[in-house]
mmCIF file of C-alpha atoms in Angstrom:
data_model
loop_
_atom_site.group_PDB
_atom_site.id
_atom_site.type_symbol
_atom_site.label_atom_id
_atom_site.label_comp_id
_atom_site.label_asym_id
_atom_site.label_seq_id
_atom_site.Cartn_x
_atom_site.Cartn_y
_atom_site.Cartn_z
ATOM 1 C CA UNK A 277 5.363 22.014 -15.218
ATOM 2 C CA UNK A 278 2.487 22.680 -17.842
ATOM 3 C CA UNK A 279 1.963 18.872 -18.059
ATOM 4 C CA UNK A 280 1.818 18.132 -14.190
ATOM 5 C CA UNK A 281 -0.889 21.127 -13.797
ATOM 6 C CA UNK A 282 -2.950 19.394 -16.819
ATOM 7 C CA UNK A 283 -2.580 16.181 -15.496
ATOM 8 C CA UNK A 284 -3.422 16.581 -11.469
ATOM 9 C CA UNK A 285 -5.736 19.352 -12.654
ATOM 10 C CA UNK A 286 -7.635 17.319 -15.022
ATOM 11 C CA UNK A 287 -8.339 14.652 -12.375
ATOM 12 C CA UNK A 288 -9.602 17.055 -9.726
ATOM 13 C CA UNK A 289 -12.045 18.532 -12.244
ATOM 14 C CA UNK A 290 -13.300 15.236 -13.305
ATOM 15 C CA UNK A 291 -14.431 14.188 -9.591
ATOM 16 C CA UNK A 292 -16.539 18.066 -10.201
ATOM 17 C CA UNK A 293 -17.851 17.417 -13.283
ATOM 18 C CA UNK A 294 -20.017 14.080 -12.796
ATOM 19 C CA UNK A 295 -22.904 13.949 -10.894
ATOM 20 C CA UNK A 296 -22.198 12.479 -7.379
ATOM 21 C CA UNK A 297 -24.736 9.680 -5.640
ATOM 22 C CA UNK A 298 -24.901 7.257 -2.443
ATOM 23 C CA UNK A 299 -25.416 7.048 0.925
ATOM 24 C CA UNK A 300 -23.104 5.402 4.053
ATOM 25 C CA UNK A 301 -24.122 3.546 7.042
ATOM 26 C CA UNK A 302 -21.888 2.690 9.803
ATOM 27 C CA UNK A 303 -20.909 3.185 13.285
ATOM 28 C CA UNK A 304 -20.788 6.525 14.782
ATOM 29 C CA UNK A 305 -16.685 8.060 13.993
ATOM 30 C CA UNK A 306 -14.947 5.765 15.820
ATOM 31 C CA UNK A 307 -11.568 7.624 15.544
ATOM 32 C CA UNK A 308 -9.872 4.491 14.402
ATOM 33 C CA UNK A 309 -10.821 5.699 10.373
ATOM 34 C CA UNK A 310 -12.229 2.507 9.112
ATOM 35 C CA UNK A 311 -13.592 2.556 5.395
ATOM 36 C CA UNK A 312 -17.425 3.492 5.829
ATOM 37 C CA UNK A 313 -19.776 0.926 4.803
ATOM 38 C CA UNK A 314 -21.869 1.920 1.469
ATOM 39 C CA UNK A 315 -25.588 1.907 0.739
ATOM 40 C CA UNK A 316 -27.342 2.163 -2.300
ATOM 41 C CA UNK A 317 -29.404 5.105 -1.779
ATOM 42 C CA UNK A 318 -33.174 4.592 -0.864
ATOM 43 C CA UNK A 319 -32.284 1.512 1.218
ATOM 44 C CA UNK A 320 -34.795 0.515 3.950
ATOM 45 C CA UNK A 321 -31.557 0.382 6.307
ATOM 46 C CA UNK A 322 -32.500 3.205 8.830
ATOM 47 C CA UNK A 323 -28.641 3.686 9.761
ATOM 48 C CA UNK A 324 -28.373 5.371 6.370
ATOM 49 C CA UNK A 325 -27.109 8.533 6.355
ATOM 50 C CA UNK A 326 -26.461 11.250 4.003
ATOM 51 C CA UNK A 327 -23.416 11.299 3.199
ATOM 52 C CA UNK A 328 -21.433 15.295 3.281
ATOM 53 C CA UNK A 329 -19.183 14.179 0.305
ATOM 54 C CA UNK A 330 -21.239 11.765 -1.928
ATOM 55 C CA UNK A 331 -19.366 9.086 -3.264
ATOM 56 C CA UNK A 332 -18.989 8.527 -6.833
ATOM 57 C CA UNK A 333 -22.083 7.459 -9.477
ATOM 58 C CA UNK A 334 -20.768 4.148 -9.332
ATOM 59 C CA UNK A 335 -22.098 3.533 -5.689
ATOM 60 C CA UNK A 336 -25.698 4.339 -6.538
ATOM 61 C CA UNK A 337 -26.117 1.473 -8.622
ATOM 62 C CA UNK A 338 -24.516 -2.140 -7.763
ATOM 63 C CA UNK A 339 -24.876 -2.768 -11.241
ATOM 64 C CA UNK A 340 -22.174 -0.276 -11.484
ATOM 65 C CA UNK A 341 -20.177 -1.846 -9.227
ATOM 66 C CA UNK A 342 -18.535 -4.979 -11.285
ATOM 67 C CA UNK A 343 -17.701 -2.684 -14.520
ATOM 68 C CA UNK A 344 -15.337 -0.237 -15.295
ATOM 69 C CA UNK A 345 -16.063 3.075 -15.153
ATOM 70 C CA UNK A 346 -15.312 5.710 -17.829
ATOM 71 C CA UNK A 347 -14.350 8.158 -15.100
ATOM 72 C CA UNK A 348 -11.872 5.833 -13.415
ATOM 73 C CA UNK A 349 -10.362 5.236 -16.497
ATOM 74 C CA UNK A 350 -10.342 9.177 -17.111
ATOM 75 C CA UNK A 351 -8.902 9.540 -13.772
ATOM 76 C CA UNK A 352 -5.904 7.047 -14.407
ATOM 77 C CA UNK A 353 -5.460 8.767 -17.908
ATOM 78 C CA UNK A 354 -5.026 12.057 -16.163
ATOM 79 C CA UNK A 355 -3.274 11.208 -13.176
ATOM 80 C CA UNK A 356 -0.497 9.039 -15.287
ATOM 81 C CA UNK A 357 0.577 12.191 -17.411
ATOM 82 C CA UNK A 358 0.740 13.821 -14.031
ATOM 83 C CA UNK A 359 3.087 11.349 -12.893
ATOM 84 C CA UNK A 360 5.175 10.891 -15.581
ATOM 85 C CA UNK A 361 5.248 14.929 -16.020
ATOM 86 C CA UNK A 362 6.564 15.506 -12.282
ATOM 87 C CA UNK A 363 9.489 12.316 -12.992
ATOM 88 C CA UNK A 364 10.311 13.984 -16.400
ATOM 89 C CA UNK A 365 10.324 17.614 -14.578
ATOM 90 C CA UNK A 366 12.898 16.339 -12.075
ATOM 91 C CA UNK A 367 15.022 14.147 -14.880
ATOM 92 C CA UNK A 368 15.499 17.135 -16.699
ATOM 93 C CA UNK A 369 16.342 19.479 -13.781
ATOM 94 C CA UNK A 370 19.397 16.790 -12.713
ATOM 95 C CA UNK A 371 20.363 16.717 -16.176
ATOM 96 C CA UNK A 372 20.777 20.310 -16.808
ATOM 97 C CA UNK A 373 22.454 20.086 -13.084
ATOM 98 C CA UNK A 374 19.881 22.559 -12.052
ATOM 99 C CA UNK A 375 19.639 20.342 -8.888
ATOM 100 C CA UNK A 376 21.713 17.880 -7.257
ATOM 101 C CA UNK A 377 21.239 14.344 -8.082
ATOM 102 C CA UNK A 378 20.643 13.511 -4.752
ATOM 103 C CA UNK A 379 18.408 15.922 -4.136
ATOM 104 C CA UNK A 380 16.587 15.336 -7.304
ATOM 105 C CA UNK A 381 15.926 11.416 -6.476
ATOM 106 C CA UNK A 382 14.587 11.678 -2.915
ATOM 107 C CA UNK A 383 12.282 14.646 -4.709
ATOM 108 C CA UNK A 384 10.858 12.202 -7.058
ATOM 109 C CA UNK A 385 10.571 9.778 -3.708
ATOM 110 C CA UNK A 386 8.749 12.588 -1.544
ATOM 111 C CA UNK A 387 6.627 13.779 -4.399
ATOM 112 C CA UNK A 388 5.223 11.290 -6.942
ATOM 113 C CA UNK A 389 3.533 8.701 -3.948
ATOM 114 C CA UNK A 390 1.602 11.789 -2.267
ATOM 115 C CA UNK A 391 0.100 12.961 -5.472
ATOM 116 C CA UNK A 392 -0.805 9.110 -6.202
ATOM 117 C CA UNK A 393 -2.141 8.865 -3.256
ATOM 118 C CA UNK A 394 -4.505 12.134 -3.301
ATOM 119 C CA UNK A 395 -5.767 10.710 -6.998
ATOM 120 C CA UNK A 396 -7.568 7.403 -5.195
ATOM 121 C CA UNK A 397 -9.947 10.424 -4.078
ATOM 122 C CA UNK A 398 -11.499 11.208 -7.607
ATOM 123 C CA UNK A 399 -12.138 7.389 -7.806
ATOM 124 C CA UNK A 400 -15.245 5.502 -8.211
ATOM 125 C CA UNK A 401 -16.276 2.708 -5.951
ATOM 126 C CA UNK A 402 -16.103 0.111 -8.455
ATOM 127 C CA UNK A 403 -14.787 -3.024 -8.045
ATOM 128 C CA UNK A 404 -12.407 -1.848 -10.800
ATOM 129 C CA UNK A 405 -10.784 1.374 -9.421
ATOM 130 C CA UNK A 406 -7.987 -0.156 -7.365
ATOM 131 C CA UNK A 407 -7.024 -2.062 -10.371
ATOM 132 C CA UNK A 408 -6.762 0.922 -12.787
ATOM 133 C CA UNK A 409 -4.895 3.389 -10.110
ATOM 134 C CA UNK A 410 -2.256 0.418 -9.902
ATOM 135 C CA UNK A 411 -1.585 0.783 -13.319
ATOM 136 C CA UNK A 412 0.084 4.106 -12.803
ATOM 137 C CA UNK A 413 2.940 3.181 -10.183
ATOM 138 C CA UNK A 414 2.793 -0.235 -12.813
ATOM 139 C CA UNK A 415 3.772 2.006 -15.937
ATOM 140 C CA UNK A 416 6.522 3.794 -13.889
ATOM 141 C CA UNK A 417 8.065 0.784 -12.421
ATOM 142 C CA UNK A 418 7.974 -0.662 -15.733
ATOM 143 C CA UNK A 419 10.327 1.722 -17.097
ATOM 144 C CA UNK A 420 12.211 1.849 -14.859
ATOM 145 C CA UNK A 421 12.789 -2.185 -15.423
ATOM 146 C CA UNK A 422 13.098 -1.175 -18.920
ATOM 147 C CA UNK A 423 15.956 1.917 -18.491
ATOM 148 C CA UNK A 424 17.812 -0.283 -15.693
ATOM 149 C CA UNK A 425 18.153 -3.426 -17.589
ATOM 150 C CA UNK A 426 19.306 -1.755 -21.045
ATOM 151 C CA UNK A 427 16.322 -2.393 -22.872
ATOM 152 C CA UNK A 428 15.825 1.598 -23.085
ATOM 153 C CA UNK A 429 17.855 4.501 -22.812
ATOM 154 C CA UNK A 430 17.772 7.649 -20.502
ATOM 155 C CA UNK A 431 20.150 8.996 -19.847
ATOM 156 C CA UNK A 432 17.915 11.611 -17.757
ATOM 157 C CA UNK A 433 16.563 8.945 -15.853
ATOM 158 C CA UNK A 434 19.604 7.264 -14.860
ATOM 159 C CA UNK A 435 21.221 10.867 -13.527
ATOM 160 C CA UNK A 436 18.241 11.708 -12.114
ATOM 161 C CA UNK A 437 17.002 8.035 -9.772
ATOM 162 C CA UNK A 438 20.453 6.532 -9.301
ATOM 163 C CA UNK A 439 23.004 7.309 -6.715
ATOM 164 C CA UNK A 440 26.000 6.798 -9.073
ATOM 165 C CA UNK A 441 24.832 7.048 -12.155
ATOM 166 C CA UNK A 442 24.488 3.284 -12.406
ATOM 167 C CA UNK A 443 21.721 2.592 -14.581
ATOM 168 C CA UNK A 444 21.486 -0.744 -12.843
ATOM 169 C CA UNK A 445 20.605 1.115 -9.476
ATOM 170 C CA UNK A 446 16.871 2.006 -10.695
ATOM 171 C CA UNK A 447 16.128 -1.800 -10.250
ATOM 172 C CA UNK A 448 16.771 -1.471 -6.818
ATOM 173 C CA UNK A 449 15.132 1.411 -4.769
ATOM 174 C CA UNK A 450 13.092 3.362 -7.507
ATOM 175 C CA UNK A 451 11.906 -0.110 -8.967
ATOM 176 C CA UNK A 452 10.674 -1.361 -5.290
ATOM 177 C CA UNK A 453 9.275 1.813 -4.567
ATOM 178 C CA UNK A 454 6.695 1.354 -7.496
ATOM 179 C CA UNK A 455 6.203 -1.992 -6.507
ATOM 180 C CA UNK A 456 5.155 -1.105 -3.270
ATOM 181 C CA UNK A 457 3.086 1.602 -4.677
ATOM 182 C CA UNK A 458 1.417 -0.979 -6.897
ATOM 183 C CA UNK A 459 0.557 -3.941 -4.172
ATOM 184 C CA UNK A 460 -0.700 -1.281 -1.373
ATOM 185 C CA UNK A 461 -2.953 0.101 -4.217
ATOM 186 C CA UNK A 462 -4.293 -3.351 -4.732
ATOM 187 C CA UNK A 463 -4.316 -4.993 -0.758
ATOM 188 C CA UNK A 464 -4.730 -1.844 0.539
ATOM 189 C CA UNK A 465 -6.833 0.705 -1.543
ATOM 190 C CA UNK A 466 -8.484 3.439 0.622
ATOM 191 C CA UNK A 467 -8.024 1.899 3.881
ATOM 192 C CA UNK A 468 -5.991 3.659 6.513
ATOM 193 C CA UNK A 469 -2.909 1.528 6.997
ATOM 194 C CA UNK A 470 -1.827 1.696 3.146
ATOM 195 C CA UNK A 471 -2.175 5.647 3.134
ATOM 196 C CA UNK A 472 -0.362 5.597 6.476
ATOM 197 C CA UNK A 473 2.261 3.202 5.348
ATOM 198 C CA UNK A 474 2.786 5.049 1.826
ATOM 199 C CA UNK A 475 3.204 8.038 3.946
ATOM 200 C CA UNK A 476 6.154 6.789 5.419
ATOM 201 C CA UNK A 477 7.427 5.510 2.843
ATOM 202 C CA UNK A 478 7.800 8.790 0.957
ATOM 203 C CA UNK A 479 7.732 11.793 2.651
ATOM 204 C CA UNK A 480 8.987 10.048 5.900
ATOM 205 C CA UNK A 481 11.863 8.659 4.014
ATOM 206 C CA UNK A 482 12.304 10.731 1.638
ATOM 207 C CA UNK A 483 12.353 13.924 4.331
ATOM 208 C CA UNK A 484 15.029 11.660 6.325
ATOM 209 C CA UNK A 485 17.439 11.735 3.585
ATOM 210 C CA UNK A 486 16.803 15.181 2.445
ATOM 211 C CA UNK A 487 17.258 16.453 5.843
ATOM 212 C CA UNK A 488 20.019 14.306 6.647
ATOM 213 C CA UNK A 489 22.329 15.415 4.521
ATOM 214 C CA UNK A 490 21.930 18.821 5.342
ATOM 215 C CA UNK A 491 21.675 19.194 9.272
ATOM 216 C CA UNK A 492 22.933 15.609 10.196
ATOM 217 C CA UNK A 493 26.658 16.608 10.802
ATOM 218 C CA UNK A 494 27.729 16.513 14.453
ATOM 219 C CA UNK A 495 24.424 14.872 15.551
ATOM 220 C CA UNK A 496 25.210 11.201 14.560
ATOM 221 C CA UNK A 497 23.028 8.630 16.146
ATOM 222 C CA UNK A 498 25.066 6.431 18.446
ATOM 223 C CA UNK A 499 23.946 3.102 17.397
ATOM 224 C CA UNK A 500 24.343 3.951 13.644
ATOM 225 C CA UNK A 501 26.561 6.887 12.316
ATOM 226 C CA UNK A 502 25.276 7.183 9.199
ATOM 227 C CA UNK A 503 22.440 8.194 10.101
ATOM 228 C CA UNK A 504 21.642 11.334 12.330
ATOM 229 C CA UNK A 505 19.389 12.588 15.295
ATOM 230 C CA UNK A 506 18.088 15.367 12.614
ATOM 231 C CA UNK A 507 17.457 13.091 9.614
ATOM 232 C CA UNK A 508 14.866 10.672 11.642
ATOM 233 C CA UNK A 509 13.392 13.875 13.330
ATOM 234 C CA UNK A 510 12.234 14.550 9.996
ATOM 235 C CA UNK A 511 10.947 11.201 9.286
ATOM 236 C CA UNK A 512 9.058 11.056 12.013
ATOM 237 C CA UNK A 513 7.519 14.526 11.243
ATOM 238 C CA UNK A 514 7.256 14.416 7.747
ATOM 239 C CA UNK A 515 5.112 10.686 8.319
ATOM 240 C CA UNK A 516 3.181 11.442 10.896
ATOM 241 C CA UNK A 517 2.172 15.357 9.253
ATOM 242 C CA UNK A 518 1.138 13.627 5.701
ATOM 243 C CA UNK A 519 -0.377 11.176 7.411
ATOM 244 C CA UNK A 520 -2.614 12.906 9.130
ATOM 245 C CA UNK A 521 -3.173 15.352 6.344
ATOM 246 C CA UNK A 522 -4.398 12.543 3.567
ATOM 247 C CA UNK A 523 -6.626 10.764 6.190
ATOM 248 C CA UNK A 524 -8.490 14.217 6.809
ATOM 249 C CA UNK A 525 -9.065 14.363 3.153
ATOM 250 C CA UNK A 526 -10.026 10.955 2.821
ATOM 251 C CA UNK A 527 -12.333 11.653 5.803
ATOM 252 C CA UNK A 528 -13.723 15.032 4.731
ATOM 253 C CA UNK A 529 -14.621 12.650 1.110
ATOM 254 C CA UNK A 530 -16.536 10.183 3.202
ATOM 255 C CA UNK A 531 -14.385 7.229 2.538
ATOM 256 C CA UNK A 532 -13.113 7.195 6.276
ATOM 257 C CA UNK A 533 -14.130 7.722 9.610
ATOM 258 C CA UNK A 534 -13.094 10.787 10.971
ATOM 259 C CA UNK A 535 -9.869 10.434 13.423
ATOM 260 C CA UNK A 536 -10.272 11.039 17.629
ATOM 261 C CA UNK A 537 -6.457 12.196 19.349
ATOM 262 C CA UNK A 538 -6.671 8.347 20.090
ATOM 263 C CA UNK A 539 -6.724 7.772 16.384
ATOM 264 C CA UNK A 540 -3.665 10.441 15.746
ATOM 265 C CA UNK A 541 -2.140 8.717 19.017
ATOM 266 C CA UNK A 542 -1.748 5.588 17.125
ATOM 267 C CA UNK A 543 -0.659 6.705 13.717
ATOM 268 C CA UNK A 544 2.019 8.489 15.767
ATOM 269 C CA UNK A 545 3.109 5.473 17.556
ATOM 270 C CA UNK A 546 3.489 3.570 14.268
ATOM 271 C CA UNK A 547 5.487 6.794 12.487
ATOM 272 C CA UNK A 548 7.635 6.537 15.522
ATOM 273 C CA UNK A 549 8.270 2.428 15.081
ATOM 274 C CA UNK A 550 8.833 3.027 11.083
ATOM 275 C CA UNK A 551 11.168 6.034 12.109
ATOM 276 C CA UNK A 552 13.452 3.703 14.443
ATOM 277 C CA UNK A 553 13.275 0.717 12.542
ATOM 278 C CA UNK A 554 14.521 2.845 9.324
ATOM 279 C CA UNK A 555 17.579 4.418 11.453
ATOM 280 C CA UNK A 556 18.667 0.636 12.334
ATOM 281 C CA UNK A 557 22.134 -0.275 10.293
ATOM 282 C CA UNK A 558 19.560 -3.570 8.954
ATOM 283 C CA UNK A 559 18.628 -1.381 6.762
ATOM 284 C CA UNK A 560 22.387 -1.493 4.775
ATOM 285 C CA UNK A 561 21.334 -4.836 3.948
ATOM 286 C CA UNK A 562 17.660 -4.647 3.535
ATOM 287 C CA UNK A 563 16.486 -2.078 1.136
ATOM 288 C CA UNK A 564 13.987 0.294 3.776
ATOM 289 C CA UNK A 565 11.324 1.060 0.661
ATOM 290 C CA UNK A 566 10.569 -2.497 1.864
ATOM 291 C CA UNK A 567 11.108 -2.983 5.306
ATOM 292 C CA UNK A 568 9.759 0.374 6.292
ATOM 293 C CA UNK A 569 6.148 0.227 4.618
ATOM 294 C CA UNK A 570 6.125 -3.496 5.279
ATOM 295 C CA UNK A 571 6.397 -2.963 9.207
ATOM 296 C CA UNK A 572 3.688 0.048 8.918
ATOM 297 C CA UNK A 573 1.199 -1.838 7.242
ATOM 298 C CA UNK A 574 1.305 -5.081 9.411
ATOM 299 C CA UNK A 575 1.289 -2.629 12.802
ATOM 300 C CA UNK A 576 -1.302 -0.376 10.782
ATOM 301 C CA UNK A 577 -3.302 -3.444 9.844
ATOM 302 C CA UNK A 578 -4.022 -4.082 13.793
ATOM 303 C CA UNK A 579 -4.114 -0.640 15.138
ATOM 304 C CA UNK A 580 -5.853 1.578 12.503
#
């Protein structure tokens, strides 16, 4: 618990810490939260506008802009022991039998993306950022290869990720969840189909299953019984609530537009899609950490 406070808390204080620069231009909020457009401060542009969050150093100089910045690579740092504190937190908790197995997996699901998610905030804008917050959901996924192979041991890990304590089951879910993680970070850093589709992915899926278990008897759906009326409630309301929350954020940072109700209108319509398509029995067959985010971010891509 100590680690995951240094970690997340060490991030946040670095975005306080440096001295903050730049200036955006753009269209007026056009509810659809589009990345804003960045000037280098001074420009003769007179759409430039003062930005209420300045962004990082970085986008006051576009010299800055093709190197790597210490504070990125601070951030990473920081927001890796994070990570692999809250995984290790949970391992330990299923091993000790402290929590359910079950519940301790789809914890690590709901948890670790958000918290990755929130760190692309205390990012730069260079070139380099996306690159070095990838290597975070990288690092995980790699040991999870690693543990579900053989190569390493963890026994932990294995109790804690897997369904049956099948070592060989982290290369399936756990290992495509990071890999999703890792592409969206790279295709998709910042812009408001990744968040929304990595919001679905964990708290919407992870809230399903969590749910699910617990309030899904008696209210089976009728195309697919294993799955329940009360499960993809909480899908739908767990995507569409973090949604919402991390695009405020990102808004309220200056790295979006702010959203309109038409804005929320369509994030809700593609929560609702994700929600159905991840209560269809496909899904037995197709793993939904990558049918589910895949759908959201090519029906994010042309509404958001």
């Amino acid at each position: 618990g100590s680690l995951t406070a240094f970690g997340w808390g060490m991030a946040a204080s670095a975005l306080g810490r440096r001295g903050f620069e730049g200036r955006r231009i753009g269209p007026e909020a056009s509810g659809r939260g589009r990345p804003c457009a960045v000037k280098v401060a001074g420009s003769r542009n007179p759409k430039v506008v003062t930005r209420r969050h300045a962004l990082p150093a970085a986008a006051a100089d576009p010299m800055l802009l093709g190197t790597v910045q210490p504070l990125d690579v601070y951030v990473t740092l920081c927001a890796l022991i994070g990570s692999t504190a809250v995984v290790k937190t949970f391992d330990s908790l299923a091993e000790r039998d402290l929590i359910e197995k079950n519940l301790s997996r789809k914890l690590i699901h709901t948890t670790c993306g958000p918290l990755f998610v929130l760190s692309w905030l205390f990012y730069t804008q260079s070139e380099y950022a996306r690159l070095l917050a990838a290597v975070i959901p990288f690092v995980n996924g790699l040991r999870l290869f690693l543990i579900g192979s053989g190569a390493v041991t963890d026994a932990a890990a294995v109790k804690a990720v897997s369904r049956e304590g099948d070592r060989t089951e982290l290369l399936k879910g756990p290992f495509y969840y990071t890999c999703v993680l890792t592409l969206v970070t790279v295709w998709f850093w910042r812009r408001p189909a990744g968040i929304v589709a990595l919001s679905i992915m964990c708290a919407g899926d992870g809230l399903a299953d969590i749910v699910g278990r617990r309030l899904g008897r008696g209210n089976a759906l009728f195309y697919n019984k294993s799955k329940s009326w009360a499960g993809s409630g909480a899908m739908l309301a767990g995507s569409f609530a973090l949604s919402e929350i991390l695009l405020a954020l990102f808004a309220s940072f200056g790295l979006l537009d702010p959203q309109d109700a038409a804005g929320a209108a369509r994030v809700l319509l593609i929560c609702v899609l994700c929600s159905v398509l991840e209560s269809l029995p496909v899904n037995r067959a197709l793993d939904d950490n990558i049918t589910v985010p895949a759908a959201a971010l090519v029906i994010g891509s042309q509404l958001l």
